[in-house]
Amino acid sequence: MIFDKEIDFYTKIAPELNSMLTAGGHDEIRVPWFVYSCMQPLNVLIFLEDLRARGLRCMTDIKDRMKHVKSVMQEVARLHALSYVLQARLPERDLTDKYLSLKKDWLNKGGEEKQMYTSMMAGNYDNTIVMPRKIGGYEKVAKWIEKNTQNCLDIMQNQITRVPPFEVLCHGDCRNNSMLFRYNDDSIPAEVMLLENQISRVASPGTDLTYFLFTSVSSDVRKPNLDPFLACYYSTFSSFIQAG
Protein backbone atom coordinates (compact mmCIF):
# COMPACT_ATOMS: atom_id res chain seq x y z
CA MET A 1 0.00 0.00 0.00
CA ILE A 2 2.68 2.52 0.93
CA PHE A 3 4.68 1.83 -2.23
CA ASP A 4 1.51 2.21 -4.28
CA LYS A 5 0.94 5.60 -2.66
CA GLU A 6 4.52 6.70 -3.28
CA ILE A 7 4.47 5.68 -6.95
CA ASP A 8 1.18 7.52 -7.41
CA PHE A 9 2.66 10.65 -5.88
CA TYR A 10 5.69 10.69 -8.20
CA THR A 11 3.89 9.64 -11.38
CA LYS A 12 0.50 11.37 -11.06
CA ILE A 13 0.26 13.97 -8.30
CA ALA A 14 3.67 15.67 -8.53
CA PRO A 15 3.50 16.10 -12.34
CA GLU A 16 0.11 17.79 -12.07
CA LEU A 17 1.27 20.11 -9.30
CA ASN A 18 4.38 20.93 -11.33
CA SER A 19 2.36 21.72 -14.44
CA MET A 20 0.50 24.37 -12.43
CA LEU A 21 3.76 25.80 -11.12
CA THR A 22 5.56 25.99 -14.45
CA ALA A 23 2.48 27.51 -16.09
CA GLY A 24 2.70 30.30 -13.51
CA GLY A 25 6.45 30.77 -13.96
CA HIS A 26 7.42 29.11 -10.64
CA ASP A 27 9.99 26.45 -9.80
CA GLU A 28 8.73 22.89 -9.59
CA ILE A 29 8.09 21.30 -6.20
CA ARG A 30 11.27 19.75 -4.87
CA VAL A 31 10.93 16.00 -5.22
CA PRO A 32 13.27 13.44 -6.83
CA TRP A 33 12.89 12.45 -10.47
CA PHE A 34 11.01 9.19 -10.76
CA VAL A 35 12.86 6.59 -12.87
CA TYR A 36 11.19 3.18 -12.63
CA SER A 37 8.90 1.01 -10.50
CA CYS A 38 7.86 -2.63 -10.35
CA MET A 39 4.92 -3.81 -8.22
CA GLN A 40 5.03 -7.57 -8.72
CA PRO A 41 4.49 -9.81 -5.67
CA LEU A 42 7.75 -10.17 -3.71
CA ASN A 43 9.40 -7.85 -6.23
CA VAL A 44 8.46 -4.31 -5.28
CA LEU A 45 10.98 -1.79 -6.56
CA ILE A 46 11.11 2.01 -6.83
CA PHE A 47 14.05 3.73 -8.49
CA LEU A 48 14.54 7.47 -8.01
CA GLU A 49 17.43 9.69 -9.07
CA ASP A 50 20.65 9.79 -7.06
CA LEU A 51 20.19 13.07 -5.19
CA ARG A 52 23.86 13.26 -4.20
CA ALA A 53 24.52 14.49 -7.74
CA ARG A 54 22.47 17.58 -6.88
CA GLY A 55 24.44 18.15 -3.69
CA LEU A 56 21.57 17.09 -1.43
CA ARG A 57 22.36 15.35 1.84
CA CYS A 58 21.04 14.72 5.32
CA MET A 59 20.90 17.56 7.80
CA THR A 60 24.44 18.40 8.85
CA ASP A 61 25.65 20.30 11.90
CA ILE A 62 23.11 23.06 12.11
CA LYS A 63 24.75 26.43 11.66
CA ASP A 64 21.48 28.36 11.28
CA ARG A 65 18.56 26.44 12.73
CA MET A 66 16.10 29.23 11.92
CA LYS A 67 16.82 28.95 8.20
CA HIS A 68 16.52 25.16 8.29
CA VAL A 69 13.06 25.40 9.82
CA LYS A 70 11.90 28.24 7.57
CA SER A 71 13.03 26.45 4.42
CA VAL A 72 10.96 23.42 5.45
CA MET A 73 7.94 25.56 6.34
CA GLN A 74 8.07 27.21 2.91
CA GLU A 75 8.30 23.93 1.00
CA VAL A 76 5.48 22.35 3.01
CA ALA A 77 3.40 25.48 2.42
CA ARG A 78 3.92 25.16 -1.33
CA LEU A 79 2.74 21.55 -1.31
CA HIS A 80 -0.33 22.41 0.78
CA ALA A 81 -1.26 25.49 -1.25
CA LEU A 82 -0.88 23.77 -4.62
CA SER A 83 -3.13 20.92 -3.54
CA TYR A 84 -5.68 23.46 -2.29
CA VAL A 85 -5.65 25.21 -5.68
CA LEU A 86 -5.90 21.87 -7.48
CA GLN A 87 -8.95 20.94 -5.39
CA ALA A 88 -10.51 24.34 -6.14
CA ARG A 89 -10.18 23.53 -9.84
CA LEU A 90 -12.11 20.29 -9.28
CA PRO A 91 -15.24 21.63 -7.53
CA GLU A 92 -17.35 18.56 -8.34
CA ARG A 93 -14.69 16.00 -7.51
CA ASP A 94 -12.64 15.25 -4.41
CA LEU A 95 -8.86 14.86 -4.72
CA THR A 96 -9.14 11.36 -3.27
CA ASP A 97 -11.47 10.39 -6.11
CA LYS A 98 -8.95 11.59 -8.67
CA TYR A 99 -5.98 9.99 -6.89
CA LEU A 100 -7.41 6.80 -5.41
CA SER A 101 -4.23 5.94 -3.52
CA LEU A 102 -4.98 8.86 -1.18
CA LYS A 103 -7.98 6.90 0.10
CA LYS A 104 -5.63 4.22 1.40
CA ASP A 105 -4.19 4.79 4.86
CA TRP A 106 -2.52 2.39 7.25
CA LEU A 107 -4.52 4.02 10.07
CA ASN A 108 -7.77 2.87 8.42
CA LYS A 109 -6.90 -0.80 8.74
CA GLY A 110 -9.03 -3.05 10.93
CA GLY A 111 -8.96 -6.58 12.32
CA GLU A 112 -5.61 -8.33 12.55
CA GLU A 113 -3.74 -5.52 10.78
CA LYS A 114 -4.99 -2.95 13.27
CA GLN A 115 -3.96 -5.19 16.14
CA MET A 116 -0.51 -5.59 14.59
CA TYR A 117 -0.09 -1.82 14.26
CA THR A 118 -1.39 -1.27 17.80
CA SER A 119 1.15 -3.74 19.19
CA MET A 120 3.93 -2.09 17.19
CA MET A 121 3.00 1.38 18.41
CA ALA A 122 2.49 0.19 21.98
CA GLY A 123 6.11 -0.97 22.01
CA ASN A 124 7.20 2.51 20.98
CA TYR A 125 5.02 4.00 23.71
CA ASP A 126 6.67 1.77 26.33
CA ASN A 127 10.08 3.13 25.32
CA THR A 128 8.74 6.70 25.30
CA ILE A 129 7.41 6.48 28.85
CA VAL A 130 10.98 6.08 30.08
CA MET A 131 12.05 9.44 28.66
CA PRO A 132 9.82 11.91 30.58
CA ARG A 133 10.47 10.05 33.82
CA LYS A 134 14.21 10.11 33.25
CA ILE A 135 14.17 13.85 32.49
CA GLY A 136 11.95 14.62 35.49
CA GLY A 137 9.04 17.03 35.83
CA TYR A 138 6.92 15.26 33.21
CA GLU A 139 5.06 12.70 35.31
CA LYS A 140 1.73 13.85 33.88
CA VAL A 141 3.02 13.14 30.37
CA ALA A 142 4.24 9.68 31.36
CA LYS A 143 0.86 8.83 32.94
CA TRP A 144 -1.01 10.02 29.83
CA ILE A 145 1.15 7.84 27.58
CA GLU A 146 0.68 4.87 29.91
CA LYS A 147 -3.09 5.35 29.94
CA ASN A 148 -3.42 5.63 26.16
CA THR A 149 -0.98 2.97 24.96
CA GLN A 150 -3.77 0.74 23.61
CA ASN A 151 -5.73 3.69 22.19
CA CYS A 152 -2.86 5.21 20.24
CA LEU A 153 -4.19 4.35 16.76
CA ASP A 154 -7.66 5.69 17.59
CA ILE A 155 -6.11 8.95 18.85
CA MET A 156 -4.02 9.29 15.69
CA GLN A 157 -7.03 8.47 13.51
CA ASN A 158 -9.04 11.18 15.26
CA GLN A 159 -6.25 13.71 14.71
CA ILE A 160 -6.21 13.19 10.92
CA THR A 161 -9.99 13.13 10.43
CA ARG A 162 -10.90 15.53 7.64
CA VAL A 163 -12.60 18.72 8.83
CA PRO A 164 -13.61 21.00 5.91
CA PRO A 165 -12.49 23.55 4.87
CA PHE A 166 -9.08 22.78 6.44
CA GLU A 167 -8.11 20.11 3.92
CA VAL A 168 -4.91 19.90 1.89
CA LEU A 169 -2.61 17.21 0.59
CA CYS A 170 -0.28 16.52 3.52
CA HIS A 171 3.10 14.84 3.37
CA GLY A 172 2.18 12.71 6.38
CA ASP A 173 5.70 11.99 7.60
CA CYS A 174 7.06 15.51 7.82
CA ARG A 175 10.21 15.10 9.94
CA ASN A 176 13.91 15.66 9.43
CA ASN A 177 14.53 11.99 8.49
CA SER A 178 12.28 12.51 5.45
CA MET A 179 14.21 15.52 4.12
CA LEU A 180 17.46 16.30 2.35
CA PHE A 181 19.19 19.67 2.23
CA ARG A 182 21.53 21.38 -0.20
CA TYR A 183 23.91 23.83 1.47
CA ASN A 184 25.67 26.91 0.15
CA ASP A 185 29.34 27.69 0.72
CA ASP A 186 28.53 29.07 4.17
CA SER A 187 26.79 25.80 5.20
CA ILE A 188 23.40 27.53 5.15
CA PRO A 189 20.50 25.53 3.63
CA ALA A 190 19.77 26.73 0.09
CA GLU A 191 17.22 24.04 -0.75
CA VAL A 192 15.19 21.35 0.98
CA MET A 193 13.63 18.30 -0.62
CA LEU A 194 10.80 16.28 0.93
CA LEU A 195 11.14 12.52 0.52
CA GLU A 196 9.22 9.38 1.50
CA ASN A 197 5.76 10.34 0.27
CA GLN A 198 4.46 6.96 1.38
CA ILE A 199 1.75 8.06 3.79
CA SER A 200 0.53 11.23 2.10
CA ARG A 201 -3.11 11.96 2.81
CA VAL A 202 -5.74 14.70 2.64
CA ALA A 203 -5.98 16.20 6.12
CA SER A 204 -5.55 19.45 8.03
CA PRO A 205 -2.30 21.30 7.26
CA GLY A 206 -1.86 21.43 11.02
CA THR A 207 -0.99 17.71 11.04
CA ASP A 208 2.19 18.30 9.01
CA LEU A 209 3.12 21.48 10.87
CA THR A 210 2.65 20.01 14.34
CA TYR A 211 4.46 16.82 13.41
CA PHE A 212 7.47 18.70 12.05
CA LEU A 213 7.70 21.38 14.72
CA PHE A 214 7.45 18.93 17.62
CA THR A 215 9.55 16.05 16.27
CA SER A 216 12.32 17.91 14.45
CA VAL A 217 12.71 21.31 16.12
CA SER A 218 14.12 21.56 19.63
CA SER A 219 12.07 23.50 22.15
CA ASP A 220 14.74 26.18 22.59
CA VAL A 221 14.29 27.04 18.91
CA ARG A 222 10.56 26.36 18.56
CA LYS A 223 9.11 28.15 21.58
CA PRO A 224 10.51 31.67 21.06
CA ASN A 225 10.09 31.48 17.27
CA LEU A 226 6.75 29.76 16.80
CA ASP A 227 5.00 32.89 15.51
CA PRO A 228 7.74 33.71 12.95
CA PHE A 229 7.73 30.09 11.76
CA LEU A 230 3.96 30.09 11.28
CA ALA A 231 4.11 33.53 9.65
CA CYS A 232 6.69 32.15 7.21
CA TYR A 233 4.41 29.23 6.39
CA TYR A 234 1.34 31.45 6.02
CA SER A 235 3.10 33.98 3.82
CA THR A 236 4.18 31.28 1.35
CA PHE A 237 0.85 29.48 1.52
CA SER A 238 -1.21 32.60 0.84
CA SER A 239 1.07 33.83 -1.97
CA PHE A 240 0.66 30.54 -3.86
CA ILE A 241 -3.10 30.50 -3.22
CA GLN A 242 -3.36 33.99 -4.74
CA ALA A 243 -1.11 33.04 -7.67
CA GLY A 244 -3.28 29.97 -8.33
mmCIF file of C-alpha atoms in Angstrom:
data_model
loop_
_atom_site.group_PDB
_atom_site.id
_atom_site.type_symbol
_atom_site.label_atom_id
_atom_site.label_comp_id
_atom_site.label_asym_id
_atom_site.label_seq_id
_atom_site.Cartn_x
_atom_site.Cartn_y
_atom_site.Cartn_z
ATOM 1 C CA MET A 1 0.000 0.000 0.000
ATOM 2 C CA ILE A 2 2.680 2.517 0.931
ATOM 3 C CA PHE A 3 4.680 1.831 -2.233
ATOM 4 C CA ASP A 4 1.510 2.207 -4.279
ATOM 5 C CA LYS A 5 0.940 5.599 -2.657
ATOM 6 C CA GLU A 6 4.518 6.703 -3.279
ATOM 7 C CA ILE A 7 4.474 5.678 -6.946
ATOM 8 C CA ASP A 8 1.177 7.524 -7.406
ATOM 9 C CA PHE A 9 2.665 10.650 -5.877
ATOM 10 C CA TYR A 10 5.691 10.692 -8.198
ATOM 11 C CA THR A 11 3.885 9.640 -11.382
ATOM 12 C CA LYS A 12 0.500 11.370 -11.063
ATOM 13 C CA ILE A 13 0.258 13.969 -8.300
ATOM 14 C CA ALA A 14 3.671 15.667 -8.526
ATOM 15 C CA PRO A 15 3.497 16.100 -12.341
ATOM 16 C CA GLU A 16 0.107 17.791 -12.067
ATOM 17 C CA LEU A 17 1.274 20.115 -9.305
ATOM 18 C CA ASN A 18 4.382 20.933 -11.331
ATOM 19 C CA SER A 19 2.365 21.720 -14.441
ATOM 20 C CA MET A 20 0.497 24.374 -12.434
ATOM 21 C CA LEU A 21 3.762 25.797 -11.118
ATOM 22 C CA THR A 22 5.557 25.989 -14.452
ATOM 23 C CA ALA A 23 2.478 27.512 -16.091
ATOM 24 C CA GLY A 24 2.700 30.296 -13.513
ATOM 25 C CA GLY A 25 6.455 30.765 -13.957
ATOM 26 C CA HIS A 26 7.419 29.115 -10.640
ATOM 27 C CA ASP A 27 9.990 26.452 -9.798
ATOM 28 C CA GLU A 28 8.725 22.887 -9.590
ATOM 29 C CA ILE A 29 8.090 21.295 -6.203
ATOM 30 C CA ARG A 30 11.271 19.753 -4.873
ATOM 31 C CA VAL A 31 10.934 15.998 -5.220
ATOM 32 C CA PRO A 32 13.267 13.442 -6.831
ATOM 33 C CA TRP A 33 12.894 12.448 -10.469
ATOM 34 C CA PHE A 34 11.011 9.187 -10.761
ATOM 35 C CA VAL A 35 12.862 6.586 -12.875
ATOM 36 C CA TYR A 36 11.190 3.179 -12.625
ATOM 37 C CA SER A 37 8.900 1.012 -10.504
ATOM 38 C CA CYS A 38 7.859 -2.626 -10.345
ATOM 39 C CA MET A 39 4.917 -3.805 -8.223
ATOM 40 C CA GLN A 40 5.034 -7.571 -8.719
ATOM 41 C CA PRO A 41 4.489 -9.810 -5.671
ATOM 42 C CA LEU A 42 7.753 -10.167 -3.710
ATOM 43 C CA ASN A 43 9.405 -7.850 -6.227
ATOM 44 C CA VAL A 44 8.456 -4.313 -5.277
ATOM 45 C CA LEU A 45 10.979 -1.790 -6.557
ATOM 46 C CA ILE A 46 11.106 2.007 -6.827
ATOM 47 C CA PHE A 47 14.047 3.730 -8.493
ATOM 48 C CA LEU A 48 14.545 7.467 -8.005
ATOM 49 C CA GLU A 49 17.429 9.687 -9.072
ATOM 50 C CA ASP A 50 20.652 9.789 -7.055
ATOM 51 C CA LEU A 51 20.194 13.067 -5.190
ATOM 52 C CA ARG A 52 23.856 13.261 -4.204
ATOM 53 C CA ALA A 53 24.516 14.495 -7.737
ATOM 54 C CA ARG A 54 22.467 17.581 -6.877
ATOM 55 C CA GLY A 55 24.443 18.154 -3.686
ATOM 56 C CA LEU A 56 21.567 17.087 -1.428
ATOM 57 C CA ARG A 57 22.361 15.346 1.837
ATOM 58 C CA CYS A 58 21.036 14.723 5.319
ATOM 59 C CA MET A 59 20.900 17.558 7.799
ATOM 60 C CA THR A 60 24.441 18.397 8.853
ATOM 61 C CA ASP A 61 25.654 20.303 11.902
ATOM 62 C CA ILE A 62 23.112 23.060 12.114
ATOM 63 C CA LYS A 63 24.749 26.435 11.664
ATOM 64 C CA ASP A 64 21.478 28.357 11.278
ATOM 65 C CA ARG A 65 18.559 26.436 12.731
ATOM 66 C CA MET A 66 16.096 29.227 11.917
ATOM 67 C CA LYS A 67 16.823 28.949 8.199
ATOM 68 C CA HIS A 68 16.518 25.157 8.291
ATOM 69 C CA VAL A 69 13.064 25.404 9.817
ATOM 70 C CA LYS A 70 11.905 28.239 7.573
ATOM 71 C CA SER A 71 13.034 26.455 4.417
ATOM 72 C CA VAL A 72 10.960 23.425 5.446
ATOM 73 C CA MET A 73 7.944 25.565 6.338
ATOM 74 C CA GLN A 74 8.072 27.211 2.909
ATOM 75 C CA GLU A 75 8.305 23.930 1.000
ATOM 76 C CA VAL A 76 5.484 22.345 3.013
ATOM 77 C CA ALA A 77 3.397 25.477 2.423
ATOM 78 C CA ARG A 78 3.918 25.163 -1.330
ATOM 79 C CA LEU A 79 2.736 21.546 -1.306
ATOM 80 C CA HIS A 80 -0.328 22.413 0.781
ATOM 81 C CA ALA A 81 -1.259 25.487 -1.253
ATOM 82 C CA LEU A 82 -0.876 23.768 -4.619
ATOM 83 C CA SER A 83 -3.135 20.915 -3.542
ATOM 84 C CA TYR A 84 -5.677 23.457 -2.294
ATOM 85 C CA VAL A 85 -5.648 25.205 -5.679
ATOM 86 C CA LEU A 86 -5.895 21.865 -7.480
ATOM 87 C CA GLN A 87 -8.948 20.935 -5.394
ATOM 88 C CA ALA A 88 -10.507 24.340 -6.138
ATOM 89 C CA ARG A 89 -10.184 23.532 -9.837
ATOM 90 C CA LEU A 90 -12.111 20.292 -9.278
ATOM 91 C CA PRO A 91 -15.240 21.632 -7.525
ATOM 92 C CA GLU A 92 -17.347 18.557 -8.337
ATOM 93 C CA ARG A 93 -14.694 15.999 -7.509
ATOM 94 C CA ASP A 94 -12.639 15.253 -4.413
ATOM 95 C CA LEU A 95 -8.859 14.856 -4.715
ATOM 96 C CA THR A 96 -9.136 11.358 -3.268
ATOM 97 C CA ASP A 97 -11.472 10.388 -6.108
ATOM 98 C CA LYS A 98 -8.954 11.594 -8.665
ATOM 99 C CA TYR A 99 -5.983 9.991 -6.890
ATOM 100 C CA LEU A 100 -7.411 6.804 -5.415
ATOM 101 C CA SER A 101 -4.230 5.936 -3.521
ATOM 102 C CA LEU A 102 -4.982 8.858 -1.181
ATOM 103 C CA LYS A 103 -7.984 6.899 0.103
ATOM 104 C CA LYS A 104 -5.629 4.217 1.396
ATOM 105 C CA ASP A 105 -4.185 4.787 4.858
ATOM 106 C CA TRP A 106 -2.520 2.390 7.254
ATOM 107 C CA LEU A 107 -4.525 4.020 10.067
ATOM 108 C CA ASN A 108 -7.770 2.871 8.423
ATOM 109 C CA LYS A 109 -6.902 -0.799 8.741
ATOM 110 C CA GLY A 110 -9.030 -3.054 10.927
ATOM 111 C CA GLY A 111 -8.958 -6.577 12.324
ATOM 112 C CA GLU A 112 -5.606 -8.333 12.550
ATOM 113 C CA GLU A 113 -3.742 -5.524 10.779
ATOM 114 C CA LYS A 114 -4.992 -2.945 13.266
ATOM 115 C CA GLN A 115 -3.964 -5.186 16.140
ATOM 116 C CA MET A 116 -0.506 -5.595 14.588
ATOM 117 C CA TYR A 117 -0.087 -1.815 14.255
ATOM 118 C CA THR A 118 -1.388 -1.267 17.797
ATOM 119 C CA SER A 119 1.153 -3.738 19.193
ATOM 120 C CA MET A 120 3.928 -2.093 17.185
ATOM 121 C CA MET A 121 3.000 1.385 18.405
ATOM 122 C CA ALA A 122 2.495 0.190 21.976
ATOM 123 C CA GLY A 123 6.112 -0.969 22.007
ATOM 124 C CA ASN A 124 7.203 2.510 20.977
ATOM 125 C CA TYR A 125 5.024 4.000 23.709
ATOM 126 C CA ASP A 126 6.673 1.767 26.329
ATOM 127 C CA ASN A 127 10.077 3.134 25.323
ATOM 128 C CA THR A 128 8.735 6.695 25.295
ATOM 129 C CA ILE A 129 7.415 6.478 28.848
ATOM 130 C CA VAL A 130 10.981 6.085 30.077
ATOM 131 C CA MET A 131 12.053 9.442 28.663
ATOM 132 C CA PRO A 132 9.823 11.915 30.577
ATOM 133 C CA ARG A 133 10.472 10.055 33.819
ATOM 134 C CA LYS A 134 14.214 10.111 33.254
ATOM 135 C CA ILE A 135 14.170 13.851 32.492
ATOM 136 C CA GLY A 136 11.947 14.617 35.486
ATOM 137 C CA GLY A 137 9.040 17.033 35.830
ATOM 138 C CA TYR A 138 6.923 15.255 33.211
ATOM 139 C CA GLU A 139 5.062 12.704 35.315
ATOM 140 C CA LYS A 140 1.727 13.854 33.878
ATOM 141 C CA VAL A 141 3.021 13.145 30.368
ATOM 142 C CA ALA A 142 4.238 9.678 31.362
ATOM 143 C CA LYS A 143 0.864 8.830 32.939
ATOM 144 C CA TRP A 144 -1.011 10.017 29.829
ATOM 145 C CA ILE A 145 1.154 7.837 27.585
ATOM 146 C CA GLU A 146 0.683 4.868 29.915
ATOM 147 C CA LYS A 147 -3.090 5.345 29.940
ATOM 148 C CA ASN A 148 -3.422 5.629 26.161
ATOM 149 C CA THR A 149 -0.981 2.969 24.958
ATOM 150 C CA GLN A 150 -3.767 0.737 23.612
ATOM 151 C CA ASN A 151 -5.730 3.692 22.186
ATOM 152 C CA CYS A 152 -2.857 5.208 20.237
ATOM 153 C CA LEU A 153 -4.187 4.351 16.755
ATOM 154 C CA ASP A 154 -7.656 5.693 17.589
ATOM 155 C CA ILE A 155 -6.113 8.947 18.852
ATOM 156 C CA MET A 156 -4.016 9.290 15.687
ATOM 157 C CA GLN A 157 -7.033 8.472 13.506
ATOM 158 C CA ASN A 158 -9.039 11.180 15.259
ATOM 159 C CA GLN A 159 -6.248 13.713 14.708
ATOM 160 C CA ILE A 160 -6.210 13.185 10.924
ATOM 161 C CA THR A 161 -9.993 13.129 10.434
ATOM 162 C CA ARG A 162 -10.903 15.528 7.636
ATOM 163 C CA VAL A 163 -12.599 18.716 8.825
ATOM 164 C CA PRO A 164 -13.607 21.001 5.912
ATOM 165 C CA PRO A 165 -12.490 23.548 4.870
ATOM 166 C CA PHE A 166 -9.083 22.785 6.438
ATOM 167 C CA GLU A 167 -8.109 20.112 3.922
ATOM 168 C CA VAL A 168 -4.912 19.902 1.894
ATOM 169 C CA LEU A 169 -2.605 17.208 0.591
ATOM 170 C CA CYS A 170 -0.284 16.519 3.518
ATOM 171 C CA HIS A 171 3.102 14.841 3.369
ATOM 172 C CA GLY A 172 2.177 12.710 6.383
ATOM 173 C CA ASP A 173 5.702 11.991 7.603
ATOM 174 C CA CYS A 174 7.065 15.512 7.817
ATOM 175 C CA ARG A 175 10.205 15.104 9.944
ATOM 176 C CA ASN A 176 13.912 15.656 9.431
ATOM 177 C CA ASN A 177 14.529 11.994 8.495
ATOM 178 C CA SER A 178 12.282 12.514 5.455
ATOM 179 C CA MET A 179 14.206 15.521 4.123
ATOM 180 C CA LEU A 180 17.457 16.295 2.354
ATOM 181 C CA PHE A 181 19.187 19.668 2.228
ATOM 182 C CA ARG A 182 21.532 21.381 -0.199
ATOM 183 C CA TYR A 183 23.913 23.828 1.467
ATOM 184 C CA ASN A 184 25.674 26.905 0.148
ATOM 185 C CA ASP A 185 29.343 27.690 0.719
ATOM 186 C CA ASP A 186 28.532 29.067 4.171
ATOM 187 C CA SER A 187 26.786 25.805 5.200
ATOM 188 C CA ILE A 188 23.397 27.533 5.149
ATOM 189 C CA PRO A 189 20.498 25.534 3.627
ATOM 190 C CA ALA A 190 19.768 26.730 0.092
ATOM 191 C CA GLU A 191 17.216 24.037 -0.755
ATOM 192 C CA VAL A 192 15.187 21.350 0.978
ATOM 193 C CA MET A 193 13.629 18.304 -0.620
ATOM 194 C CA LEU A 194 10.796 16.283 0.928
ATOM 195 C CA LEU A 195 11.140 12.516 0.524
ATOM 196 C CA GLU A 196 9.223 9.384 1.501
ATOM 197 C CA ASN A 197 5.764 10.343 0.265
ATOM 198 C CA GLN A 198 4.456 6.957 1.384
ATOM 199 C CA ILE A 199 1.746 8.056 3.794
ATOM 200 C CA SER A 200 0.529 11.226 2.103
ATOM 201 C CA ARG A 201 -3.115 11.956 2.810
ATOM 202 C CA VAL A 202 -5.738 14.697 2.640
ATOM 203 C CA ALA A 203 -5.978 16.201 6.118
ATOM 204 C CA SER A 204 -5.550 19.448 8.028
ATOM 205 C CA PRO A 205 -2.300 21.300 7.256
ATOM 206 C CA GLY A 206 -1.857 21.426 11.024
ATOM 207 C CA THR A 207 -0.991 17.710 11.041
ATOM 208 C CA ASP A 208 2.193 18.297 9.010
ATOM 209 C CA LEU A 209 3.121 21.478 10.871
ATOM 210 C CA THR A 210 2.655 20.015 14.341
ATOM 211 C CA TYR A 211 4.460 16.818 13.411
ATOM 212 C CA PHE A 212 7.468 18.699 12.045
ATOM 213 C CA LEU A 213 7.696 21.382 14.719
ATOM 214 C CA PHE A 214 7.447 18.935 17.623
ATOM 215 C CA THR A 215 9.555 16.049 16.269
ATOM 216 C CA SER A 216 12.316 17.906 14.452
ATOM 217 C CA VAL A 217 12.709 21.309 16.120
ATOM 218 C CA SER A 218 14.121 21.555 19.629
ATOM 219 C CA SER A 219 12.073 23.497 22.154
ATOM 220 C CA ASP A 220 14.739 26.181 22.594
ATOM 221 C CA VAL A 221 14.285 27.044 18.906
ATOM 222 C CA ARG A 222 10.555 26.356 18.562
ATOM 223 C CA LYS A 223 9.106 28.149 21.580
ATOM 224 C CA PRO A 224 10.515 31.674 21.064
ATOM 225 C CA ASN A 225 10.091 31.484 17.274
ATOM 226 C CA LEU A 226 6.751 29.760 16.798
ATOM 227 C CA ASP A 227 5.001 32.893 15.512
ATOM 228 C CA PRO A 228 7.745 33.713 12.951
ATOM 229 C CA PHE A 229 7.728 30.091 11.756
ATOM 230 C CA LEU A 230 3.962 30.090 11.284
ATOM 231 C CA ALA A 231 4.112 33.528 9.650
ATOM 232 C CA CYS A 232 6.694 32.154 7.208
ATOM 233 C CA TYR A 233 4.413 29.226 6.387
ATOM 234 C CA TYR A 234 1.342 31.445 6.021
ATOM 235 C CA SER A 235 3.100 33.985 3.816
ATOM 236 C CA THR A 236 4.180 31.284 1.345
ATOM 237 C CA PHE A 237 0.849 29.475 1.524
ATOM 238 C CA SER A 238 -1.213 32.603 0.843
ATOM 239 C CA SER A 239 1.071 33.826 -1.970
ATOM 240 C CA PHE A 240 0.656 30.538 -3.859
ATOM 241 C CA ILE A 241 -3.104 30.504 -3.221
ATOM 242 C CA GLN A 242 -3.358 33.985 -4.743
ATOM 243 C CA ALA A 243 -1.114 33.039 -7.673
ATOM 244 C CA GLY A 244 -3.275 29.974 -8.326
#
